[in-house]
Amino acid sequence: MQTTIVIIAVLYLLVCVLIGIWATRRTKSSSDFYIAGRNLGMFVMAIAAFSSIQSGFGMVGGTGLTLSGGLGFAAGIMVAAPLGFALAWFLVGKRIWKLGALGEVYTLGDIMEKRYSSKAARGWMGVAVVLGVIGYLGTQVQAMGVIMNTIFGVSPNVGAVIGLAILAFYCIGGGMVAGVYTDLFQGVLMAIVSIIAFFLAIDAGGGIPHMTETLYSSKPLLASPYGSYPILSIVCWFFLFSLGAAGQPHFITKFLMIKDTKHLKWGAFTAGLAYVMTTFLVIGIGLCALVLKIQGKFPAVKSPDDTLTAFLTEFTPPVIAGLVIAGLLAAIMSTGSSFVTLGAASLIRDIPKAFHQEVKRELFWSRVAVAALLVVSTLFALYMDTLVALLGVFGWGTFASAIFPPVVLGLVWEKATKQGAVASIAVSLLANFVLEVGAKYGFKPLPPGIINGAFAFTLAILVFVAVSLLTQSSVKKLDRQLLEVIEG
Amino acid sequence: MFSADKWIYAFTGLVILILIGMLTGAWRIILYPYLFIIGIGVLLGLWQQLKRKPQLIWVPVSITVLYLILYVWLDVLSLHSPTGGSTLVFGMVPTTALFFLGIWPIAILVSLLYGLTFSSHSDSMQGE
């Protein structure tokens, strides 16, 4: 890899370390560690929310999937995500903030216990989050290894360890304060370099009309918004990735971190616009690579995931390639930092409290838990690929189906019950696991093209409403403050 | 007394339709009910303000109607060919142009409407 790219990547990592040192000095309590002291303004919160959602999967995977099958992935997922920001702000933005104002509400488990007065609901939520976090972190570790290998030429395992060490440095010390401010830096970097990369890609592809004509003459479907993806999948993605956004823990817990509700006002617009900017990178480079491939000008890649780095090193100046690669690291690390803090919160706060246990010296043990989660995820990713793949299925679909019904519907519907909450979480975990793992072994009960996570999501919503209605006799009258939260 | 019951039931009914769409592999039975769910989501988000200013109902209604018009248009345009023909609109085939210049920006429009209709008037706990 060229020296310029290496220097830019090193500078990027150095900035993350410096933010980590600054954040560590500011982190003095559990509130600082979990919700950044509930002191964020609109811009920091919105960019942190967007950058934690825009992951290595979206940018690296999305570009590869556009090369493989045209615009279908972008049309389904990347068009849905900005709508997801808007829906989340509308549905739960103010409600989660208000709930946070009622007391020590730092985690999704805290939200569950406040809403349902149930330790079981807290515990089930803690388990869902921990499982998802380990899976997600495992995949981030692997992605980190690939990118560090591209930049520094070290083996993917060594690269993953270097990247994780830096992530550990700022997350252990600075918790969510470090998480959101590195997210801010990383998010702005991602958005800016994406726009530059888009124009470079369009230029390399010969302009939009020329690219469309090339795609159309090769195979008309490739010029359509669906590409070669089944329209059923695109519609499922649209449904899951927009509505399900409000069920992503690394996103909705950001609403607890705002210092005042007035900072909600332009957050959805800021986050949505920033996400749209990064989508331009995926669409631009993905389509350009496809056009160049049709013309026989794109280098052969081992896997579609290598599309982005192959394009950058072959078709862009080193400075731009360096910035975009730093942007990719940013996408991976910003998602990873959010997850590792969430996982620590579940391990140290939610699960023990579900068993009526309280961890003393919570801040210290949270830092230990962050370190432990990073070590476990690294070991899983490096030595237990299959387990990571299995846990990886606890991705967007599982979070959406486990969290949307009890948290989002629970905060807008007075009649929601703890039984409904627990049943929907259990069903979502089971349905996602059976469908995703089953699919690996040939068990595919759904029509081709249906996304398992989207199906589990609908199932969990229906179970939540049905069980809540069946258990109305157990409902205690909600207090006035909680009713005000539900009212919005 | 707060009651969003009827909207939650409408939401649930639409989710049942989506489940049927998934089980039968009928994409229109997934997509079109979902466009109404978007409107219900916005409506529930605006619930508090709607009680003071019922005229704000235009927000969820117009979002749903706009999505419906554009998706029906896309549906009709792609009935005979996924590209909607070979004419280029802003350098894209007609269906792609409609999707990326029409449907995609609505998400940002919804975010803008959140900002424009936002009110912290009812926040009794603000600043606590």
Coordinates of C-alpha atoms in Angstrom, one line a residue:
Chain A
M1 CA 0.0 0.0 0.0
Q2 CA 1.3 3.5 -0.9
T3 CA 3.0 5.6 1.8
T4 CA 0.4 8.4 1.5
I5 CA -2.4 6.0 2.3
V6 CA -0.5 4.6 5.3
I7 CA 0.2 8.1 6.6
I8 CA -3.5 9.1 6.4
A9 CA -4.6 5.9 8.1
V10 CA -2.0 6.4 10.9
L11 CA -3.2 10.0 11.3
Y12 CA -6.8 8.9 11.5
L13 CA -6.0 6.3 14.2
L14 CA -4.0 8.9 16.1
V15 CA -6.9 11.3 16.2
C16 CA -9.1 8.5 17.6
V17 CA -6.5 7.9 20.3
L18 CA -6.3 11.6 21.2
I19 CA -10.1 11.8 21.4
G20 CA -10.0 8.7 23.7
I21 CA -7.5 10.4 26.0
W22 CA -9.6 13.6 26.2
A23 CA -12.8 11.5 26.8
T24 CA -11.2 9.4 29.5
R25 CA -10.5 12.6 31.5
R26 CA -14.2 13.6 31.1
T27 CA -15.6 10.2 32.2
K28 CA -16.2 10.2 35.9
S29 CA -19.5 8.3 36.4
S30 CA -21.7 5.5 35.0
S31 CA -23.9 8.3 33.5
D32 CA -20.8 9.6 31.6
F33 CA -19.8 6.1 30.6
Y34 CA -23.2 4.9 29.3
I35 CA -25.0 8.0 28.1
A36 CA -22.2 10.6 27.7
G37 CA -23.4 12.4 30.8
R38 CA -26.8 13.2 29.1
N39 CA -25.1 16.3 27.8
L40 CA -25.0 16.1 24.0
G41 CA -26.2 18.7 21.5
M42 CA -28.1 18.1 18.3
F43 CA -25.2 17.8 15.9
V44 CA -23.0 15.5 18.0
M45 CA -26.0 13.2 18.8
A46 CA -27.3 13.1 15.2
I47 CA -23.9 12.4 13.6
A48 CA -23.1 9.8 16.3
A49 CA -26.5 8.1 15.6
F50 CA -25.9 8.1 11.8
S51 CA -22.3 6.8 12.0
S52 CA -23.2 4.0 14.4
I53 CA -25.8 2.9 11.9
Q54 CA -23.6 3.2 8.9
S55 CA -21.3 0.2 9.4
G56 CA -18.6 -1.7 7.5
F57 CA -21.4 -3.9 6.3
G58 CA -23.2 -1.0 4.6
M59 CA -20.2 0.5 3.0
V60 CA -17.9 -2.4 2.2
G61 CA -20.7 -5.0 1.8
G62 CA -23.0 -2.6 0.0
T63 CA -20.4 -1.7 -2.6
G64 CA -19.7 -5.4 -3.2
L65 CA -23.4 -6.2 -3.5
T66 CA -23.9 -3.4 -6.0
L67 CA -21.1 -4.8 -8.1
S68 CA -22.7 -8.3 -7.9
G69 CA -26.3 -7.3 -8.7
G70 CA -26.9 -3.7 -9.4
L71 CA -28.9 -1.2 -7.4
G72 CA -31.3 -3.5 -5.6
F73 CA -29.3 -3.5 -2.3
A74 CA -29.1 0.3 -2.3
A75 CA -32.8 0.6 -3.4
G76 CA -33.9 -1.6 -0.5
I77 CA -31.6 -0.8 2.4
M78 CA -29.9 2.5 1.8
V79 CA -33.0 4.2 0.7
A80 CA -34.9 2.9 3.7
A81 CA -32.3 3.9 6.4
P82 CA -32.9 7.7 6.1
L83 CA -36.7 7.1 6.5
G84 CA -35.8 5.0 9.5
F85 CA -34.1 8.0 11.1
A86 CA -37.3 10.1 10.6
L87 CA -39.6 7.4 11.9
A88 CA -37.4 6.8 15.0
W89 CA -37.4 10.5 15.8
F90 CA -41.2 10.7 15.3
L91 CA -42.0 7.5 17.3
V92 CA -39.6 7.5 20.2
G93 CA -37.3 10.5 20.1
K94 CA -39.1 12.5 22.7
R95 CA -40.6 9.6 24.5
I96 CA -37.2 8.0 25.2
W97 CA -35.7 11.3 26.3
K98 CA -38.7 11.9 28.7
L99 CA -38.3 8.4 30.1
G100 CA -34.6 9.2 30.7
A101 CA -35.6 12.3 32.7
L102 CA -37.5 10.1 35.2
G103 CA -34.4 8.8 36.9
E104 CA -31.3 6.7 36.3
V105 CA -32.1 5.4 32.8
Y106 CA -28.9 4.5 31.0
T107 CA -29.7 1.3 29.0
L108 CA -32.5 -0.4 27.2
G109 CA -32.9 -2.7 30.2
D110 CA -33.5 0.4 32.3
I111 CA -36.1 1.5 29.8
M112 CA -37.8 -1.9 30.0
E113 CA -37.9 -1.9 33.8
K114 CA -39.2 1.7 34.0
R115 CA -41.9 0.9 31.4
Y116 CA -43.1 -2.5 32.6
S117 CA -41.9 -2.6 36.2
S118 CA -40.5 -6.0 35.4
K119 CA -37.1 -7.6 36.1
A120 CA -37.9 -10.4 33.6
A121 CA -38.4 -7.8 30.8
R122 CA -35.1 -6.2 31.8
G123 CA -33.3 -9.5 31.8
W124 CA -34.6 -10.7 28.5
M125 CA -33.6 -7.4 26.9
G126 CA -30.1 -7.8 28.4
V127 CA -29.7 -11.2 26.9
A128 CA -30.9 -10.1 23.5
V129 CA -28.5 -7.2 23.5
V130 CA -25.5 -9.3 24.7
L131 CA -26.0 -12.0 22.0
G132 CA -26.4 -9.4 19.3
V133 CA -23.4 -7.4 20.5
I134 CA -21.0 -10.4 20.5
G135 CA -22.1 -11.3 17.0
Y136 CA -21.9 -7.8 15.6
L137 CA -18.5 -7.2 17.3
G138 CA -17.2 -10.5 15.8
T139 CA -18.0 -9.3 12.3
Q140 CA -16.6 -5.9 13.0
V141 CA -13.3 -7.5 14.2
Q142 CA -13.1 -9.5 10.9
A143 CA -13.8 -6.5 8.8
M144 CA -11.2 -4.5 10.7
G145 CA -8.7 -7.3 10.0
V146 CA -9.4 -7.1 6.3
I147 CA -9.0 -3.3 6.1
M148 CA -5.8 -3.2 8.3
N149 CA -4.4 -5.9 6.1
T150 CA -5.1 -3.7 3.0
I151 CA -3.5 -0.7 4.6
F152 CA -0.5 -2.0 6.4
G153 CA 0.1 -5.4 4.8
V154 CA 0.0 -7.2 8.1
S155 CA -2.0 -10.4 8.4
P156 CA -5.7 -10.0 9.0
N157 CA -5.4 -11.4 12.5
V158 CA -2.6 -9.0 13.4
G159 CA -4.5 -6.2 11.8
A160 CA -7.7 -7.0 13.8
V161 CA -5.7 -7.0 17.0
I162 CA -4.1 -3.6 16.2
G163 CA -7.5 -2.1 15.4
L164 CA -9.2 -3.6 18.4
A165 CA -6.4 -2.4 20.7
I166 CA -7.1 1.2 19.6
L167 CA -10.8 0.7 19.9
A168 CA -10.2 -0.8 23.4
F169 CA -8.1 2.2 24.3
Y170 CA -10.7 4.8 23.8
C171 CA -13.8 2.7 24.7
I172 CA -12.4 1.4 28.0
G173 CA -11.3 4.8 29.2
G174 CA -13.9 7.1 27.7
G175 CA -17.0 4.8 27.3
M176 CA -19.8 6.6 25.4
V177 CA -18.1 10.0 25.7
A178 CA -15.3 8.6 23.6
G179 CA -17.8 6.7 21.5
V180 CA -19.9 9.6 20.4
Y181 CA -17.0 12.1 19.9
T182 CA -15.0 9.6 17.8
D183 CA -18.3 8.9 16.0
L184 CA -18.6 12.6 15.3
F185 CA -15.1 12.8 13.8
Q186 CA -15.6 9.5 12.0
G187 CA -19.1 10.4 10.7
V188 CA -18.0 13.8 9.3
L189 CA -15.1 12.0 7.6
M190 CA -17.3 9.3 6.1
A191 CA -19.8 11.9 4.8
I192 CA -17.3 14.2 3.2
V193 CA -15.1 11.5 1.6
S194 CA -18.2 9.7 0.2
I195 CA -19.2 12.7 -1.8
I196 CA -15.7 13.1 -3.2
A197 CA -15.6 9.4 -4.0
F198 CA -19.0 9.5 -5.7
F199 CA -17.9 12.2 -8.2
L200 CA -14.6 10.4 -8.9
A201 CA -16.5 7.2 -9.5
I202 CA -18.9 8.8 -11.9
D203 CA -16.0 10.4 -13.7
A204 CA -14.2 7.0 -13.9
G205 CA -17.4 5.4 -15.2
G206 CA -17.7 8.0 -18.0
G207 CA -20.7 9.9 -16.6
I208 CA -24.2 8.7 -15.5
P209 CA -25.8 8.4 -19.0
H210 CA -22.8 6.4 -20.3
M211 CA -22.9 4.1 -17.3
T212 CA -26.6 3.6 -17.7
E213 CA -26.2 2.8 -21.4
T214 CA -23.4 0.3 -20.6
L215 CA -25.5 -1.4 -18.0
Y216 CA -28.6 -1.5 -20.2
S217 CA -26.8 -2.9 -23.2
S218 CA -25.3 -5.6 -21.0
K219 CA -28.5 -6.6 -19.2
P220 CA -31.4 -4.1 -18.9
L221 CA -32.2 -5.3 -15.4
L222 CA -28.9 -3.9 -14.2
A223 CA -30.0 -0.4 -15.1
S224 CA -33.2 -0.7 -13.1
P225 CA -33.6 0.2 -9.4
Y226 CA -34.0 -3.5 -8.5
G227 CA -30.9 -4.8 -10.3
S228 CA -30.9 -8.5 -10.3
Y229 CA -32.3 -8.8 -6.8
P230 CA -35.9 -10.2 -6.3
I231 CA -38.4 -7.4 -5.7
L232 CA -39.7 -9.4 -2.7
S233 CA -36.3 -9.0 -1.0
I234 CA -36.1 -5.3 -1.8
V235 CA -39.6 -4.7 -0.3
C236 CA -38.7 -6.7 2.8
W237 CA -35.5 -4.7 3.2
F238 CA -37.4 -1.5 2.8
F239 CA -39.8 -2.5 5.6
L240 CA -37.2 -4.0 7.9
F241 CA -34.5 -1.3 7.5
S242 CA -36.8 1.7 7.9
L243 CA -39.3 0.7 10.6
G244 CA -36.7 -1.6 12.2
A245 CA -34.2 1.3 12.6
A246 CA -36.2 2.4 15.7
G247 CA -35.3 -1.0 17.2
Q248 CA -31.5 -0.7 16.8
P249 CA -30.0 -0.3 20.3
H250 CA -26.9 1.6 19.3
F251 CA -29.2 4.1 17.6
I252 CA -32.1 4.7 20.0
T253 CA -30.1 4.8 23.2
K254 CA -28.6 8.0 21.7
F255 CA -31.9 9.7 22.5
L256 CA -31.0 9.2 26.2
M257 CA -27.9 11.3 25.7
I258 CA -29.4 14.6 24.6
K259 CA -29.3 17.4 27.2
D260 CA -32.6 18.9 26.2
T261 CA -35.6 18.0 23.9
K262 CA -35.1 21.0 21.8
H263 CA -32.0 19.3 20.4
L264 CA -34.2 16.7 18.8
K265 CA -35.7 19.2 16.4
W266 CA -33.2 18.9 13.4
G267 CA -31.6 15.7 14.5
A268 CA -33.5 13.4 12.1
F269 CA -32.7 15.7 9.1
T270 CA -29.0 15.9 10.0
A271 CA -28.6 12.2 10.5
G272 CA -30.6 11.3 7.4
L273 CA -28.8 13.7 5.2
A274 CA -25.4 12.5 6.4
Y275 CA -26.5 8.9 5.8
V276 CA -27.6 9.8 2.3
M277 CA -24.2 11.3 1.6
T278 CA -22.5 8.0 2.5
T279 CA -24.9 6.2 0.2
F280 CA -23.5 8.1 -2.7
L281 CA -20.2 6.3 -2.2
V282 CA -21.8 2.9 -2.3
I283 CA -23.9 3.6 -5.3
G284 CA -21.2 5.5 -7.2
I285 CA -18.3 3.1 -6.7
G286 CA -20.5 0.0 -6.8
L287 CA -22.1 0.9 -10.2
C288 CA -18.8 2.3 -11.6
A289 CA -17.1 -1.0 -10.7
L290 CA -19.9 -2.9 -12.4
V291 CA -19.6 -0.8 -15.6
L292 CA -15.8 -1.2 -15.6
K293 CA -16.2 -5.0 -15.1
I294 CA -18.6 -5.2 -18.0
Q295 CA -16.0 -3.3 -20.1
G296 CA -13.3 -5.7 -18.9
K297 CA -11.4 -2.8 -17.2
F298 CA -11.9 -3.8 -13.5
P299 CA -9.4 -6.0 -11.8
A300 CA -10.5 -9.5 -10.7
V301 CA -11.4 -9.5 -7.0
K302 CA -11.4 -12.6 -4.8
S303 CA -14.7 -11.5 -3.1
P304 CA -17.2 -8.8 -3.8
D305 CA -16.2 -7.3 -0.5
D306 CA -12.8 -6.4 -2.1
T307 CA -14.6 -4.1 -4.7
L308 CA -14.2 -0.9 -2.7
T309 CA -10.5 -1.2 -1.9
A310 CA -9.7 -2.5 -5.4
F311 CA -11.5 0.6 -6.9
L312 CA -9.7 3.0 -4.6
T313 CA -6.2 1.6 -5.2
E314 CA -6.7 1.4 -9.0
F315 CA -8.8 4.4 -9.9
T316 CA -8.4 7.2 -7.3
P317 CA -5.4 9.4 -6.2
P318 CA -3.6 8.1 -3.1
V319 CA -4.8 11.0 -0.9
I320 CA -8.5 10.2 -1.7
A321 CA -7.9 6.5 -1.4
G322 CA -6.3 7.1 2.0
L323 CA -9.2 9.3 3.2
V324 CA -11.8 6.8 2.0
I325 CA -10.0 3.9 3.6
A326 CA -9.9 5.9 6.8
G327 CA -13.6 6.4 6.3
L328 CA -14.1 2.7 6.1
L329 CA -12.2 2.2 9.3
A330 CA -14.4 4.9 10.8
A331 CA -17.5 3.0 9.7
I332 CA -16.3 -0.1 11.4
M333 CA -15.0 1.5 14.6
S334 CA -17.9 3.8 15.2
T335 CA -20.3 0.8 15.1
G336 CA -18.0 -1.3 17.2
S337 CA -17.6 1.4 19.9
S338 CA -21.4 1.8 20.3
F339 CA -21.8 -2.0 20.5
V340 CA -19.1 -2.6 23.0
T341 CA -20.5 0.0 25.5
L342 CA -24.0 -1.4 25.0
G343 CA -22.8 -4.9 25.7
A344 CA -21.0 -3.8 28.9
A345 CA -24.1 -2.0 30.1
S346 CA -26.2 -5.2 29.6
L347 CA -23.6 -7.4 31.4
I348 CA -22.9 -5.1 34.3
R349 CA -26.3 -3.4 34.8
D350 CA -29.2 -5.1 33.1
I351 CA -28.6 -8.8 33.6
P352 CA -27.5 -8.6 37.3
K353 CA -30.4 -6.3 38.1
A354 CA -32.8 -8.8 36.5
F355 CA -31.7 -11.1 39.3
H356 CA -32.0 -8.4 42.0
Q357 CA -28.2 -8.0 42.1
E358 CA -26.5 -4.7 41.9
V359 CA -22.9 -4.3 40.8
K360 CA -20.9 -2.1 43.1
R361 CA -18.2 0.2 41.5
E362 CA -20.3 0.0 38.3
L363 CA -17.9 2.3 36.3
F364 CA -14.9 0.2 37.0
W365 CA -16.6 -3.1 36.2
S366 CA -18.1 -1.6 33.0
R367 CA -14.6 -0.9 31.8
V368 CA -13.6 -4.4 32.7
A369 CA -16.6 -5.7 30.7
V370 CA -15.7 -3.6 27.7
A371 CA -12.2 -5.2 27.7
A372 CA -13.6 -8.7 28.2
L373 CA -16.1 -8.2 25.4
L374 CA -13.4 -7.1 23.0
V375 CA -11.2 -10.0 23.9
V376 CA -14.0 -12.5 23.6
S377 CA -15.2 -11.1 20.3
T378 CA -11.6 -11.1 19.0
L379 CA -11.0 -14.7 20.0
F380 CA -14.3 -15.7 18.5
A381 CA -13.6 -13.9 15.3
L382 CA -10.1 -15.3 15.0
Y383 CA -10.6 -18.8 16.1
M384 CA -14.3 -19.7 15.9
D385 CA -15.5 -18.5 12.6
T386 CA -18.6 -20.7 12.6
L387 CA -19.7 -19.3 16.0
V388 CA -19.3 -15.8 14.8
A389 CA -21.3 -16.6 11.7
L390 CA -24.0 -18.0 13.9
L391 CA -24.0 -15.1 16.3
G392 CA -23.8 -12.8 13.3
V393 CA -27.3 -13.7 12.4
F394 CA -28.3 -11.8 15.5
G395 CA -28.0 -8.7 13.3
W396 CA -30.4 -6.0 12.3
G397 CA -33.4 -8.3 12.0
T398 CA -33.0 -9.7 15.5
F399 CA -32.5 -6.3 17.1
A400 CA -35.4 -4.9 15.2
S401 CA -37.7 -7.8 16.2
A402 CA -36.5 -8.0 19.8
I403 CA -36.5 -4.3 20.5
F404 CA -39.1 -2.6 18.3
P405 CA -42.2 -4.2 19.9
P406 CA -41.4 -3.9 23.6
V407 CA -39.6 -0.6 23.4
V408 CA -41.2 1.4 20.5
L409 CA -44.7 0.0 20.6
G410 CA -44.4 -0.2 24.4
L411 CA -43.7 3.5 24.6
V412 CA -46.6 4.5 22.3
W413 CA -49.3 2.0 23.6
E414 CA -50.7 2.2 27.1
K415 CA -52.0 -1.4 26.9
A416 CA -48.6 -3.0 26.3
T417 CA -47.8 -5.6 29.0
K418 CA -44.6 -7.2 30.4
Q419 CA -45.9 -10.6 29.2
G420 CA -46.2 -9.2 25.7
A421 CA -42.7 -7.8 25.9
V422 CA -41.1 -11.0 27.2
A423 CA -43.0 -13.2 24.7
S424 CA -42.1 -11.0 21.7
I425 CA -38.4 -11.0 22.7
A426 CA -38.3 -14.7 23.1
V427 CA -40.2 -15.3 19.8
S428 CA -37.9 -12.9 17.9
L429 CA -34.7 -14.6 19.2
L430 CA -36.1 -18.1 18.4
A431 CA -37.5 -17.2 15.0
N432 CA -34.4 -15.4 13.8
F433 CA -32.1 -18.2 15.1
V434 CA -34.2 -21.0 13.6
L435 CA -34.7 -19.3 10.2
E436 CA -31.1 -18.1 9.8
V437 CA -29.3 -21.2 11.1
G438 CA -31.9 -23.4 9.4
A439 CA -31.3 -21.7 6.1
K440 CA -27.6 -22.7 6.3
Y441 CA -28.7 -26.3 6.5
G442 CA -31.4 -26.2 3.8
F443 CA -34.4 -25.4 6.0
K444 CA -36.2 -22.7 4.0
P445 CA -39.9 -22.6 4.9
L446 CA -40.5 -19.1 3.4
P447 CA -41.0 -18.2 -0.2
P448 CA -37.7 -17.4 -2.0
G449 CA -36.7 -13.8 -1.6
I450 CA -38.4 -13.2 1.7
I451 CA -35.8 -11.9 4.3
N452 CA -35.9 -14.0 7.4
G453 CA -35.3 -11.0 9.7
A454 CA -38.3 -9.1 8.2
F455 CA -40.5 -12.2 8.7
A456 CA -39.4 -12.5 12.4
F457 CA -40.0 -8.8 12.8
T458 CA -43.7 -9.1 11.7
L459 CA -44.1 -12.2 13.9
A460 CA -42.7 -10.4 17.0
I461 CA -45.0 -7.4 16.5
L462 CA -48.0 -9.6 16.3
V463 CA -47.0 -11.7 19.3
F464 CA -46.4 -8.6 21.3
V465 CA -49.9 -7.1 20.5
A466 CA -51.7 -10.5 20.9
V467 CA -50.1 -11.4 24.2
S468 CA -50.5 -7.9 25.6
L469 CA -54.2 -8.0 24.8
L470 CA -54.6 -11.5 26.3
T471 CA -52.9 -10.4 29.6
Q472 CA -54.7 -7.1 30.2
S473 CA -55.9 -8.4 33.6
S474 CA -52.4 -8.1 34.9
V475 CA -52.0 -4.5 33.9
K476 CA -51.5 -2.1 36.8
K477 CA -52.6 1.6 36.4
L478 CA -49.7 3.5 34.9
D479 CA -48.5 6.5 36.9
R480 CA -49.0 10.0 35.6
Q481 CA -45.3 10.5 34.5
L482 CA -45.3 7.3 32.5
L483 CA -48.6 8.3 30.9
E484 CA -47.0 11.6 29.9
V485 CA -44.1 9.7 28.3
I486 CA -46.5 7.5 26.3
E487 CA -48.5 10.5 25.2
G488 CA -45.4 11.7 23.4
Chain B
M1 CA -56.8 10.2 28.7
F2 CA -54.3 9.0 26.2
S3 CA -55.5 6.3 23.8
A4 CA -53.8 5.3 20.6
D5 CA -55.6 2.0 20.6
K6 CA -57.4 2.3 17.3
W7 CA -54.2 3.2 15.6
I8 CA -52.3 0.3 17.2
Y9 CA -55.1 -2.0 16.0
A10 CA -54.9 -0.5 12.5
F11 CA -51.1 -0.9 12.6
T12 CA -51.5 -4.5 13.7
G13 CA -54.0 -5.2 10.9
L14 CA -51.6 -3.9 8.4
V15 CA -48.8 -6.0 9.9
I16 CA -51.1 -9.1 9.5
L17 CA -51.4 -8.2 5.8
I18 CA -47.7 -7.9 5.5
L19 CA -47.3 -11.4 7.1
I20 CA -49.8 -12.8 4.6
G21 CA -47.7 -11.1 1.8
M22 CA -44.6 -12.7 3.1
L23 CA -46.2 -16.2 3.4
T24 CA -47.6 -16.0 -0.1
G25 CA -44.7 -14.2 -1.7
A26 CA -46.8 -11.3 -2.9
W27 CA -44.6 -8.2 -2.7
R28 CA -47.5 -5.7 -3.2
I29 CA -49.3 -7.1 -0.1
I30 CA -46.1 -6.2 1.8
L31 CA -45.3 -2.8 0.3
Y32 CA -48.7 -1.1 0.1
P33 CA -49.8 -1.8 3.7
Y34 CA -46.4 -0.7 4.8
L35 CA -46.9 2.7 3.2
F36 CA -49.9 3.2 5.5
I37 CA -47.8 2.1 8.5
I38 CA -45.4 4.9 7.8
G39 CA -48.3 7.3 8.0
I40 CA -49.5 5.7 11.3
G41 CA -46.0 6.0 12.7
V42 CA -45.8 9.7 11.9
L43 CA -49.3 10.2 13.3
L44 CA -48.4 8.5 16.6
G45 CA -45.3 10.6 16.8
L46 CA -47.4 13.7 16.4
W47 CA -50.1 12.6 18.7
Q48 CA -49.6 15.2 21.4
Q49 CA -49.5 18.1 18.9
L50 CA -52.5 16.7 17.0
K51 CA -54.6 17.2 20.1
R52 CA -53.8 20.9 20.1
K53 CA -53.6 21.4 16.4
P54 CA -55.8 18.8 14.6
Q55 CA -55.0 20.5 11.3
L56 CA -51.5 18.9 11.5
I57 CA -53.2 15.7 10.3
W58 CA -52.1 16.8 6.8
V59 CA -48.5 15.7 7.8
P60 CA -49.1 11.9 8.1
V61 CA -51.7 11.9 5.4
S62 CA -49.6 13.7 2.8
I63 CA -46.6 11.5 3.5
T64 CA -48.7 8.4 3.0
V65 CA -50.3 9.8 -0.1
L66 CA -47.0 10.9 -1.6
Y67 CA -45.4 7.5 -1.1
L68 CA -48.5 5.8 -2.5
I69 CA -48.5 8.0 -5.6
L70 CA -44.8 7.4 -6.3
Y71 CA -44.9 3.7 -5.6
V72 CA -48.0 3.2 -7.8
W73 CA -46.4 5.2 -10.5
L74 CA -43.2 3.0 -10.2
D75 CA -45.4 -0.1 -10.2
V76 CA -47.2 1.0 -13.4
L77 CA -44.0 2.1 -15.0
S78 CA -42.3 -1.2 -14.4
L79 CA -45.3 -3.4 -15.4
H80 CA -43.9 -4.3 -18.8
S81 CA -40.2 -3.7 -18.2
P82 CA -38.2 -3.3 -15.0
T83 CA -36.6 -0.2 -16.5
G84 CA -39.8 1.4 -17.8
G85 CA -38.3 1.7 -21.2
S86 CA -34.9 2.8 -22.5
T87 CA -35.4 6.6 -22.6
L88 CA -33.0 8.3 -20.2
V89 CA -34.2 10.7 -17.6
F90 CA -31.4 12.7 -16.0
G91 CA -29.1 9.9 -17.3
M92 CA -31.1 7.1 -15.8
V93 CA -33.8 4.7 -17.0
P94 CA -37.3 6.0 -16.0
T95 CA -37.8 3.6 -13.1
T96 CA -34.4 4.3 -11.6
A97 CA -34.9 8.0 -12.0
L98 CA -38.3 7.8 -10.3
F99 CA -36.8 5.8 -7.5
F100 CA -33.8 7.8 -6.8
L101 CA -35.1 11.3 -7.6
G102 CA -38.7 10.8 -6.3
I103 CA -39.0 8.1 -3.6
W104 CA -35.6 8.4 -2.0
P105 CA -35.8 12.2 -1.2
I106 CA -39.1 11.7 0.6
A107 CA -37.2 10.2 3.5
I108 CA -35.4 13.5 3.9
L109 CA -38.7 15.3 3.4
V110 CA -40.2 13.3 6.3
S111 CA -37.2 14.4 8.5
L112 CA -37.7 18.0 7.5
L113 CA -41.4 17.7 8.4
Y114 CA -40.3 16.4 11.8
G115 CA -38.2 19.5 12.3
L116 CA -40.9 21.9 11.0
T117 CA -43.7 20.4 13.2
F118 CA -41.5 19.8 16.3
S119 CA -42.7 21.4 19.4
S120 CA -41.3 21.1 22.9
H121 CA -44.3 23.0 24.2
S122 CA -45.6 20.0 26.2
D123 CA -42.4 19.0 27.7
S124 CA -43.1 19.5 31.4
M125 CA -40.0 17.7 32.3
Q126 CA -37.7 19.7 30.0
G127 CA -34.6 20.8 31.6
E128 CA -34.8 18.4 34.6

